[in-house]
Short mmCIF file of C-alpha atoms and ligand atoms in Angstrom, two decimals:
data_model
loop_
_atom_site.label_atom_id
_atom_site.label_comp_id
_atom_site.label_asym_id
_atom_site.label_seq_id
_atom_site.Cartn_x
_atom_site.Cartn_y
_atom_site.Cartn_z
CA MET A 1 31.64 -0.23 10.67
CA ASP A 2 32.90 -3.76 9.98
CA LYS A 3 34.38 -4.82 6.68
CA LEU A 4 34.56 -8.26 5.12
CA VAL A 5 37.78 -9.17 3.32
CA VAL A 6 37.25 -11.98 0.81
CA HIS A 7 40.37 -13.61 -0.63
CA GLY A 8 39.18 -14.98 -3.99
CA GLY A 9 40.04 -18.38 -5.47
CA ALA A 10 39.13 -20.86 -2.73
CA THR A 11 36.91 -23.81 -3.73
CA LEU A 12 33.85 -24.25 -1.52
CA ARG A 13 33.16 -27.76 -0.20
CA GLY A 14 31.25 -29.36 2.64
CA ALA A 15 27.85 -28.70 4.21
CA ILE A 16 26.09 -26.01 6.24
CA ASN A 17 22.69 -25.58 7.88
CA ILE A 18 20.42 -22.88 6.46
CA SER A 19 18.82 -20.64 9.12
CA GLY A 20 15.14 -19.91 9.72
CA SER A 21 13.52 -17.32 7.44
CA LYS A 22 14.06 -13.66 8.31
CA ASN A 23 11.06 -12.65 6.19
CA ALA A 24 8.78 -15.17 7.89
CA SER A 25 10.06 -14.26 11.36
CA LEU A 26 9.33 -10.53 11.10
CA PRO A 27 5.53 -10.68 10.56
CA ILE A 28 5.25 -13.68 12.93
CA LEU A 29 6.96 -11.69 15.70
CA ALA A 30 4.55 -8.81 14.97
CA ALA A 31 1.61 -11.24 15.15
CA THR A 32 2.39 -11.96 18.83
CA LEU A 33 0.81 -8.51 19.47
CA LEU A 34 -2.58 -10.13 18.71
CA THR A 35 -2.68 -12.01 22.03
CA GLY A 36 -1.77 -11.41 25.65
CA GLU A 37 -0.59 -15.01 26.05
CA ASP A 38 2.91 -16.52 25.70
CA CYS A 39 4.17 -17.20 22.17
CA ILE A 40 7.29 -19.32 21.57
CA ILE A 41 8.89 -18.99 18.14
CA ARG A 42 11.74 -21.26 17.13
CA ARG A 43 14.48 -20.83 14.48
CA VAL A 44 14.28 -17.04 14.46
CA PRO A 45 17.60 -16.05 12.84
CA ASP A 46 19.86 -13.86 14.99
CA VAL A 47 20.13 -10.95 12.52
CA SER A 48 19.70 -7.23 13.07
CA ASP A 49 16.29 -7.09 11.39
CA THR A 50 14.73 -9.63 13.77
CA ASN A 51 16.50 -7.96 16.70
CA TYR A 52 14.99 -4.61 15.65
CA MET A 53 11.53 -6.23 15.69
CA ILE A 54 12.23 -7.68 19.15
CA GLN A 55 13.24 -4.20 20.33
CA ILE A 56 10.05 -2.74 18.86
CA LEU A 57 7.90 -5.30 20.69
CA SER A 58 9.75 -4.54 23.94
CA ALA A 59 9.33 -0.78 23.40
CA LEU A 60 5.60 -1.39 22.91
CA GLY A 61 5.53 -3.02 26.35
CA ALA A 62 5.85 -6.69 25.47
CA ASP A 63 7.93 -9.08 27.56
CA VAL A 64 10.31 -10.53 24.96
CA GLU A 65 13.44 -12.63 25.33
CA ARG A 66 15.62 -14.51 22.88
CA SER A 67 17.68 -17.56 23.82
CA SER A 68 19.74 -18.58 20.78
CA GLY A 69 17.20 -19.24 17.99
CA THR A 70 14.08 -19.24 20.18
CA VAL A 71 12.09 -16.09 20.98
CA ARG A 72 9.47 -15.98 23.74
CA ALA A 73 7.08 -13.02 23.48
CA THR A 74 4.22 -12.08 25.79
CA CYS A 75 2.30 -8.97 24.72
CA ALA A 76 0.06 -8.78 27.79
CA ASP A 77 -0.30 -5.01 27.85
CA VAL A 78 1.03 -3.03 24.88
CA SER A 79 1.00 0.59 23.80
CA ASP A 80 -0.52 1.60 20.46
CA GLN A 81 2.42 3.78 19.40
CA ALA A 82 5.41 2.18 17.68
CA PRO A 83 8.72 3.92 18.60
CA TYR A 84 9.86 6.19 15.73
CA GLU A 85 13.58 5.69 16.45
CA LEU A 86 13.28 1.93 15.83
CA VAL A 87 10.59 1.93 13.13
CA ARG A 88 12.55 4.29 10.89
CA ARG A 89 15.46 1.85 10.81
CA MET A 90 13.53 -1.05 9.35
CA ARG A 91 10.78 -0.78 6.77
CA ALA A 92 9.33 -4.15 7.77
CA SER A 93 8.30 -2.57 11.09
CA ILE A 94 5.21 -1.51 9.16
CA CYS A 95 3.81 -4.98 9.82
CA VAL A 96 3.01 -4.05 13.43
CA MET A 97 0.24 -1.82 12.05
CA GLY A 98 -2.35 -4.54 11.42
CA PRO A 99 -1.97 -6.42 14.71
CA LEU A 100 -1.82 -3.21 16.82
CA LEU A 101 -4.94 -1.83 15.14
CA ALA A 102 -6.81 -5.10 15.66
CA ARG A 103 -5.70 -5.51 19.31
CA LYS A 104 -5.90 -1.87 20.48
CA GLY A 105 -8.41 -0.27 18.06
CA ARG A 106 -5.75 2.36 17.32
CA CYS A 107 -2.11 2.53 16.25
CA VAL A 108 0.48 5.17 15.43
CA VAL A 109 3.37 4.14 13.18
CA SER A 110 5.85 6.37 11.41
CA LEU A 111 5.70 6.31 7.63
CA PRO A 112 8.61 4.14 6.48
CA GLY A 113 11.16 5.96 4.38
CA GLY A 114 12.20 4.73 0.98
CA CYS A 115 15.43 2.84 0.55
CA VAL A 116 18.05 2.22 -2.12
CA ILE A 117 16.05 -0.57 -3.79
CA GLY A 118 13.26 1.87 -4.52
CA ASP A 119 10.33 3.87 -3.26
CA ARG A 120 8.56 1.79 -0.60
CA PRO A 121 4.94 3.03 -0.55
CA VAL A 122 2.33 1.66 1.87
CA ASP A 123 -0.79 2.70 -0.05
CA LEU A 124 -1.92 -0.91 -0.47
CA HIS A 125 -1.55 -1.60 3.27
CA LEU A 126 -3.73 1.44 3.97
CA ARG A 127 -6.24 0.51 1.28
CA GLY A 128 -6.79 -2.82 3.02
CA LEU A 129 -6.95 -1.51 6.58
CA GLU A 130 -9.30 1.31 5.57
CA ALA A 131 -11.58 -1.26 3.93
CA LEU A 132 -11.73 -3.05 7.31
CA GLY A 133 -13.03 0.18 8.86
CA ALA A 134 -9.89 2.01 9.98
CA LYS A 135 -9.86 5.80 9.89
CA ILE A 136 -6.47 7.01 8.66
CA GLU A 137 -4.72 10.31 9.45
CA PHE A 138 -1.25 11.53 8.53
CA GLU A 139 0.57 13.92 10.79
CA GLY A 140 4.23 14.72 11.36
CA GLY A 141 5.44 11.75 9.35
CA ASN A 142 3.20 9.38 11.33
CA ILE A 143 0.22 7.33 10.24
CA THR A 144 -2.55 7.13 12.84
CA LEU A 145 -5.18 4.46 12.30
CA THR A 146 -8.26 4.26 14.50
CA ALA A 147 -11.20 1.86 14.60
CA LYS A 148 -12.97 2.70 17.83
CA ASP A 149 -15.93 0.47 16.98
CA GLY A 150 -13.62 -2.38 16.00
CA LEU A 151 -12.91 -3.74 12.50
CA ARG A 152 -15.42 -5.32 10.17
CA GLY A 153 -14.72 -7.91 7.46
CA ALA A 154 -14.62 -6.71 3.83
CA GLU A 155 -13.74 -7.81 0.29
CA ILE A 156 -10.37 -6.25 -0.59
CA ASP A 157 -8.24 -6.36 -3.75
CA LEU A 158 -4.58 -5.69 -2.88
CA ARG A 159 -3.14 -5.66 -6.37
CA GLY A 160 -0.65 -2.85 -7.04
CA THR A 161 1.21 -1.65 -10.12
CA HIS A 162 4.08 -3.99 -9.25
CA GLY A 163 1.90 -6.95 -8.34
CA PRO A 164 0.83 -8.13 -4.86
CA THR A 165 2.31 -6.78 -1.61
CA VAL A 166 3.83 -9.30 0.81
CA LEU A 167 3.74 -7.24 4.01
CA GLY A 168 0.54 -5.55 2.89
CA THR A 169 -1.11 -8.97 2.66
CA ASP A 170 0.34 -9.82 6.09
CA ASN A 171 -0.97 -6.60 7.67
CA VAL A 172 -4.50 -6.99 6.34
CA MET A 173 -4.60 -10.73 7.15
CA MET A 174 -3.48 -10.11 10.74
CA ALA A 175 -6.00 -7.29 11.26
CA ALA A 176 -8.81 -9.37 9.75
CA THR A 177 -8.30 -12.23 12.26
CA LEU A 178 -10.03 -10.11 14.93
CA ALA A 179 -12.45 -8.25 12.63
CA GLU A 180 -16.17 -9.02 12.84
CA GLY A 181 -17.27 -11.19 9.92
CA ILE A 182 -15.56 -12.46 6.79
CA THR A 183 -12.65 -10.79 4.95
CA ILE A 184 -11.65 -11.81 1.44
CA ILE A 185 -8.25 -10.67 0.14
CA GLU A 186 -7.99 -10.86 -3.65
CA SER A 187 -4.60 -10.48 -5.44
CA ALA A 188 -2.95 -11.60 -2.20
CA ALA A 189 0.79 -12.32 -2.05
CA ALA A 190 1.38 -16.09 -2.14
CA GLU A 191 4.96 -16.15 -0.78
CA PRO A 192 5.80 -19.07 1.57
CA GLU A 193 6.38 -16.51 4.33
CA VAL A 194 2.73 -15.39 4.04
CA LEU A 195 1.62 -19.02 4.39
CA ASP A 196 3.93 -19.49 7.40
CA LEU A 197 2.31 -16.44 9.04
CA ALA A 198 -1.17 -17.82 8.29
CA ASN A 199 -0.21 -21.16 9.85
CA PHE A 200 1.06 -19.29 12.94
CA LEU A 201 -2.21 -17.31 13.15
CA ASN A 202 -4.36 -20.42 12.70
CA SER A 203 -2.42 -22.11 15.53
CA MET A 204 -3.39 -19.05 17.64
CA GLY A 205 -7.06 -19.80 16.88
CA ALA A 206 -7.57 -17.71 13.74
CA LYS A 207 -9.71 -19.02 10.87
CA ILE A 208 -7.77 -18.46 7.65
CA THR A 209 -8.09 -20.43 4.43
CA GLY A 210 -6.40 -19.93 1.04
CA ALA A 211 -3.08 -18.57 2.33
CA GLY A 212 -0.37 -19.35 -0.22
CA THR A 213 -2.80 -18.55 -3.05
CA ARG A 214 -3.94 -15.22 -4.53
CA ARG A 215 -7.27 -15.41 -2.61
CA ILE A 216 -7.26 -15.57 1.20
CA VAL A 217 -10.45 -15.83 3.28
CA ILE A 218 -10.38 -14.86 6.98
CA GLU A 219 -13.32 -15.42 9.35
CA GLY A 220 -12.89 -13.06 12.30
CA VAL A 221 -12.78 -14.49 15.86
CA LYS A 222 -13.12 -12.84 19.27
CA GLU A 223 -9.61 -13.50 20.52
CA LEU A 224 -6.40 -15.39 19.83
CA HIS A 225 -4.29 -17.47 22.23
CA GLY A 226 -0.58 -18.20 22.77
CA VAL A 227 1.19 -20.70 20.55
CA GLU A 228 4.51 -22.45 19.76
CA HIS A 229 5.81 -22.33 16.19
CA THR A 230 8.95 -23.13 14.19
CA VAL A 231 9.74 -20.75 11.34
CA ILE A 232 10.27 -22.12 7.79
CA PRO A 233 13.79 -22.22 6.27
CA ASP A 234 15.14 -19.03 4.71
CA ARG A 235 14.77 -19.64 0.96
CA ILE A 236 16.78 -16.51 0.08
CA GLU A 237 19.71 -17.50 2.27
CA ALA A 238 19.54 -20.97 0.70
CA GLY A 239 19.43 -19.44 -2.80
CA THR A 240 22.37 -17.20 -1.96
CA PHE A 241 24.51 -20.17 -0.94
CA MET A 242 23.31 -22.14 -3.99
CA ALA A 243 24.63 -19.29 -6.15
CA ALA A 244 27.91 -19.26 -4.18
CA ALA A 245 28.27 -23.00 -4.75
CA ALA A 246 27.54 -22.60 -8.47
CA LEU A 247 30.18 -19.84 -8.64
CA ALA A 248 33.00 -21.37 -6.62
CA GLY A 249 31.90 -24.74 -5.24
CA ASP A 250 32.76 -28.39 -5.75
CA GLY A 251 29.74 -30.26 -4.34
CA VAL A 252 28.39 -27.96 -1.59
CA THR A 253 25.53 -29.37 0.51
CA LEU A 254 22.86 -27.22 2.16
CA ARG A 255 20.77 -28.72 4.97
CA ARG A 256 17.42 -27.52 6.38
CA VAL A 257 16.14 -26.22 3.02
CA CYS A 258 12.70 -26.62 1.45
CA ARG A 259 12.72 -27.79 -2.19
CA GLU A 260 9.18 -26.52 -2.81
CA HIS A 261 10.19 -22.93 -1.96
CA LEU A 262 13.33 -23.10 -4.13
CA LYS A 263 11.82 -24.19 -7.44
CA ALA A 264 12.33 -20.93 -9.38
CA ILE A 265 15.85 -20.41 -8.00
CA THR A 266 16.82 -24.02 -8.73
CA ALA A 267 15.45 -23.74 -12.28
CA ALA A 268 17.44 -20.55 -12.98
CA ILE A 269 20.74 -21.96 -11.68
CA GLU A 270 20.21 -25.24 -13.56
CA GLN A 271 19.24 -23.32 -16.73
CA SER A 272 22.71 -21.72 -16.64
CA GLY A 273 24.22 -25.23 -16.65
CA HIS A 274 24.79 -26.30 -13.02
CA ARG A 275 23.03 -29.24 -11.34
CA ILE A 276 21.21 -29.27 -7.99
CA ASP A 277 20.23 -32.58 -6.40
CA PHE A 278 17.71 -32.78 -3.55
CA ASN A 279 17.21 -35.70 -1.17
CA GLU A 280 13.90 -37.56 -1.04
CA ALA A 281 12.51 -35.35 1.73
CA GLY A 282 13.55 -32.20 -0.15
CA ASP A 283 15.27 -30.70 2.92
CA VAL A 284 18.86 -31.23 1.79
CA CYS A 285 20.40 -30.25 -1.56
CA THR A 286 23.83 -30.53 -3.16
CA VAL A 287 24.99 -28.09 -5.83
CA HIS A 288 27.25 -29.47 -8.59
CA ARG A 289 29.08 -26.69 -10.43
CA ASN A 290 29.50 -27.18 -14.14
CA GLU A 291 32.27 -25.67 -16.25
CA MET A 292 30.10 -25.61 -19.39
CA THR A 293 27.57 -22.87 -18.59
CA GLN A 294 25.51 -20.33 -20.49
CA GLY A 295 23.78 -17.01 -19.92
CA VAL A 296 20.08 -16.95 -18.97
CA ASN A 297 17.20 -14.51 -19.25
CA LEU A 298 15.54 -13.76 -15.90
CA VAL A 299 12.41 -11.76 -15.05
CA THR A 300 11.57 -11.37 -11.36
CA ALA A 301 7.96 -11.99 -10.40
CA PRO A 302 5.83 -12.51 -7.30
CA TYR A 303 6.01 -16.05 -5.87
CA PRO A 304 6.12 -18.66 -7.32
CA GLY A 305 8.08 -16.64 -9.92
CA TYR A 306 11.77 -15.83 -9.67
CA PRO A 307 12.25 -13.78 -6.46
CA THR A 308 13.49 -10.18 -6.64
CA ASP A 309 15.46 -10.95 -3.44
CA MET A 310 17.65 -13.30 -5.49
CA GLN A 311 18.16 -10.93 -8.45
CA ALA A 312 21.43 -9.40 -7.27
CA GLN A 313 22.97 -12.73 -6.32
CA MET A 314 22.13 -14.24 -9.72
CA THR A 315 23.60 -11.17 -11.45
CA ALA A 316 26.87 -11.87 -9.60
CA LEU A 317 26.84 -15.49 -10.82
CA LEU A 318 26.03 -14.47 -14.40
CA ALA A 319 28.78 -11.82 -14.43
CA THR A 320 31.31 -14.62 -15.07
CA THR A 321 28.97 -17.00 -16.92
CA PRO A 322 29.86 -17.13 -20.64
CA GLY A 323 27.30 -15.52 -22.93
CA ILE A 324 24.72 -12.79 -22.56
CA SER A 325 22.15 -12.68 -19.74
CA VAL A 326 19.23 -10.28 -19.46
CA ILE A 327 17.83 -9.68 -15.96
CA LYS A 328 14.63 -7.66 -15.51
CA ASP A 329 13.34 -6.72 -12.06
CA THR A 330 9.60 -6.03 -12.40
CA ILE A 331 9.11 -5.63 -8.64
CA PHE A 332 11.89 -3.17 -7.79
CA PRO A 333 13.07 -1.70 -11.13
CA GLN A 334 15.75 0.35 -9.33
CA ARG A 335 17.26 -2.65 -7.53
CA PHE A 336 20.58 -2.60 -9.40
CA MET A 337 22.92 -0.82 -6.96
CA HIS A 338 25.17 -3.91 -6.97
CA CYS A 339 25.90 -3.52 -10.71
CA ALA A 340 28.02 -0.39 -10.31
CA GLU A 341 30.17 -2.18 -7.72
CA LEU A 342 30.38 -5.36 -9.81
CA LYS A 343 31.56 -3.20 -12.73
CA ARG A 344 34.36 -1.86 -10.51
CA MET A 345 35.42 -5.51 -10.25
CA GLY A 346 35.44 -5.83 -14.04
CA ALA A 347 31.92 -7.03 -14.77
CA ASP A 348 30.40 -6.04 -18.11
CA ILE A 349 26.86 -4.94 -17.19
CA ARG A 350 24.60 -2.30 -18.68
CA VAL A 351 21.55 -1.28 -16.65
CA ASP A 352 18.66 0.52 -18.26
CA ASN A 353 15.05 1.00 -17.21
CA GLY A 354 14.84 -1.91 -14.76
CA THR A 355 16.85 -4.32 -16.88
CA ALA A 356 20.50 -5.41 -16.66
CA VAL A 357 22.27 -6.84 -19.72
CA VAL A 358 25.24 -8.91 -18.57
CA HIS A 359 28.07 -10.06 -20.84
CA GLY A 360 29.92 -12.80 -18.98
CA VAL A 361 33.64 -12.10 -18.51
CA ALA A 362 36.39 -14.64 -17.83
CA GLN A 363 37.22 -13.39 -14.37
CA LEU A 364 36.51 -10.48 -12.01
CA SER A 365 39.25 -8.69 -10.10
CA ALA A 366 39.26 -7.63 -6.48
CA ALA A 367 38.45 -4.00 -5.68
CA PRO A 368 37.35 -2.12 -2.58
CA VAL A 369 33.54 -2.11 -2.86
CA MET A 370 30.67 -0.81 -0.77
CA ALA A 371 27.51 -2.65 0.24
CA SER A 372 24.33 -0.66 -0.37
CA ASP A 373 21.51 -2.95 0.70
CA LEU A 374 21.04 -6.46 2.03
CA ARG A 375 20.96 -8.47 -1.17
CA ALA A 376 23.37 -6.26 -3.10
CA SER A 377 25.97 -6.87 -0.41
CA ALA A 378 25.42 -10.62 -0.68
CA ALA A 379 26.04 -10.30 -4.43
CA LEU A 380 29.37 -8.58 -3.78
CA VAL A 381 30.46 -11.40 -1.44
CA LEU A 382 29.59 -13.96 -4.11
CA ALA A 383 31.51 -12.08 -6.80
CA ALA A 384 34.53 -11.75 -4.50
CA LEU A 385 34.66 -15.50 -3.83
CA LYS A 386 36.03 -16.10 -7.32
CA ALA A 387 37.58 -12.72 -8.13
CA LYS A 388 41.34 -12.45 -8.51
CA GLY A 389 42.81 -10.98 -5.35
CA SER A 390 41.33 -9.82 -2.06
CA THR A 391 38.11 -7.79 -2.11
CA GLU A 392 37.23 -5.46 0.78
CA ILE A 393 33.49 -5.04 1.28
CA SER A 394 32.61 -2.12 3.53
CA ARG A 395 29.32 -1.25 5.30
CA LEU A 396 28.91 -4.87 6.34
CA TYR A 397 25.95 -3.94 8.54
CA HIS A 398 23.81 -4.31 5.41
CA ILE A 399 24.66 -8.04 5.30
CA ASP A 400 24.16 -8.51 9.02
CA ARG A 401 20.55 -7.39 8.61
CA GLY A 402 19.56 -10.64 6.96
CA TYR A 403 22.31 -13.27 6.92
CA GLU A 404 22.99 -15.13 10.18
CA LEU A 405 26.72 -15.84 10.71
CA ILE A 406 27.49 -15.49 6.99
CA ASP A 407 31.26 -15.27 7.51
CA GLU A 408 31.28 -18.35 9.77
CA LYS A 409 29.20 -20.31 7.25
CA LEU A 410 31.53 -19.31 4.41
CA LEU A 411 34.57 -20.29 6.50
CA MET A 412 32.94 -23.68 7.19
CA LEU A 413 32.74 -24.17 3.40
CA GLY A 414 36.43 -23.34 2.98
CA ALA A 415 36.13 -19.73 1.78
CA HIS A 416 38.98 -17.39 2.77
CA VAL A 417 37.07 -14.57 4.43
CA GLU A 418 37.76 -12.40 7.44
CA ARG A 419 35.61 -9.82 9.23
CA VAL A 420 37.70 -6.74 10.01
CA LYS A 421 36.53 -4.44 12.78
CA ASP A 422 36.77 -0.84 11.66
CA ARG A 423 38.74 1.15 14.23
C1 EPZ B 1 8.83 -8.03 1.18
O1 EPZ B 1 8.89 -6.62 1.26
C2 EPZ B 1 10.21 -8.53 1.58
N1 EPZ B 1 10.51 -8.09 2.95
C3 EPZ B 1 11.26 -7.97 0.62
O2 EPZ B 1 12.51 -8.55 0.99
C4 EPZ B 1 10.91 -8.42 -0.80
O3 EPZ B 1 11.85 -7.84 -1.70
C5 EPZ B 1 9.49 -7.95 -1.15
O4 EPZ B 1 8.56 -8.45 -0.17
C6 EPZ B 1 9.06 -8.44 -2.52
O5 EPZ B 1 9.08 -9.84 -2.56
C7 EPZ B 1 9.97 -8.77 3.98
O6 EPZ B 1 9.25 -9.73 3.81
C8 EPZ B 1 10.35 -8.30 5.35
P1 EPZ B 1 6.04 -5.62 -1.23
P2 EPZ B 1 7.51 -5.77 1.14
O7 EPZ B 1 5.04 -4.84 -0.46
O8 EPZ B 1 6.37 -6.56 1.62
C9 EPZ B 1 4.96 -2.15 -4.20
C10 EPZ B 1 14.75 -8.58 1.67
O9 EPZ B 1 15.74 -8.41 0.93
N2 EPZ B 1 4.06 -1.68 -3.13
O10 EPZ B 1 5.74 -7.04 -1.58
O11 EPZ B 1 7.76 -4.44 1.75
C11 EPZ B 1 6.43 -2.06 -3.81
O12 EPZ B 1 6.93 -0.76 -4.08
C12 EPZ B 1 13.54 -7.68 1.50
O13 EPZ B 1 14.64 -9.47 2.53
C13 EPZ B 1 3.17 -0.66 -3.40
O14 EPZ B 1 3.13 -0.12 -4.50
O15 EPZ B 1 7.42 -5.59 -0.44
C14 EPZ B 1 7.05 -3.11 -4.70
O16 EPZ B 1 7.27 -2.57 -5.98
C15 EPZ B 1 13.82 -6.49 0.59
N3 EPZ B 1 2.33 -0.24 -2.40
C16 EPZ B 1 5.97 -4.19 -4.79
O17 EPZ B 1 4.75 -3.55 -4.42
C17 EPZ B 1 2.32 -0.83 -1.15
O18 EPZ B 1 1.51 -0.43 -0.29
C18 EPZ B 1 6.19 -5.36 -3.85
O19 EPZ B 1 6.43 -4.81 -2.56
C19 EPZ B 1 3.24 -1.87 -0.91
C20 EPZ B 1 4.09 -2.30 -1.90
#
């Protein structure tokens, strides 16, 4: 397993391109199962999560190939059973359920396990698909959904105890594109990645309105056709590098971003005292670090609120921001694995009942730390950029799930990092 050694103290300068969105790419790749025609998807980041999804499509019988950032997928004749070995490795595989059920009238997918950020139930996904007419059985750790007479439109409310479900909205929306009649999804997730999926589906011939709001209306059609699509920028990668620039930068520029998707992240970083300037088009931003900063209070919320996927990275920034910050994760209350590792580096953080209270310290110190999940590992890299000494971050595979070429991008900005192959 690779390690990343980060020698703290370098000042980040210069500009990098932000990659296409991992979390938009995954459901869009799954949506290619809805047609037997060629689909061309551009700016799919080369990360292990998207490569898992490509492997799942291939294992289902699709003809899939990737050439640099472009994926061509043709799902002419696919099986209805997702391969357990691959599905168990990535929770997001669950988003093949809706398209497979709609295309084949049946699908078998293994129940995703939980993960370190918390229990990952799929009850809302199943509530929606059952409302569309699917019969659901559980056996041997698998979910089997059948709809031998096809799916029928329905009115569905997808609200859960922790708010809307992103992939649950995706699954139901994809299934509803081929259902007979009208489907209305209330309490839908409004993330930009859901809207990007809806735009992809509409280009395939679907009839979806309201995506990007809490109420999505889908009028079922008989079939969908092949399409070409370019995935939106990855707002979480952009936010991660914005936090890095606020921590250790001196005028870092990020290209291929989308200002609209970054509003809550920009507001939080500016509230702590830094400045972020966007160009007219809103696709390039420059982060100006400020020495005079202050703690902030953050509560994660469904889009357009502050994203839970940026909670760990902001905690790393606030660990050395003077003052007290209070960070509450309402979506994944257990998503604080990074705090124990940050404390090993000297951070002053107390976590209790889904809330972290951070007292900013003058400086963190290097320590051997262990990545636990995708965003927690990004937080450790950020903290190490400014820590005194050289920090070794092990289990780097967590980072490689969702950040394309992160070490190369950091090196381009002047960070002193090196990826060490474990013997
Ligand atoms: C998506 O996961 C993202 N993943 C996650 O990003 C992100 O953290 C999450 O949305 C929340 O924004 C992808 O898009 C691939 P949810 P998803 O269903 O859809 C509860 C990353 O770092 N819930 O929106 O699986 C759930 O427990 C990843 O890139 C139910 O109760 O998350 C959570 O508390 C990590 N029942 C809340 O809803 C369900 O059936 C939101 O989960 C489904 C979810």
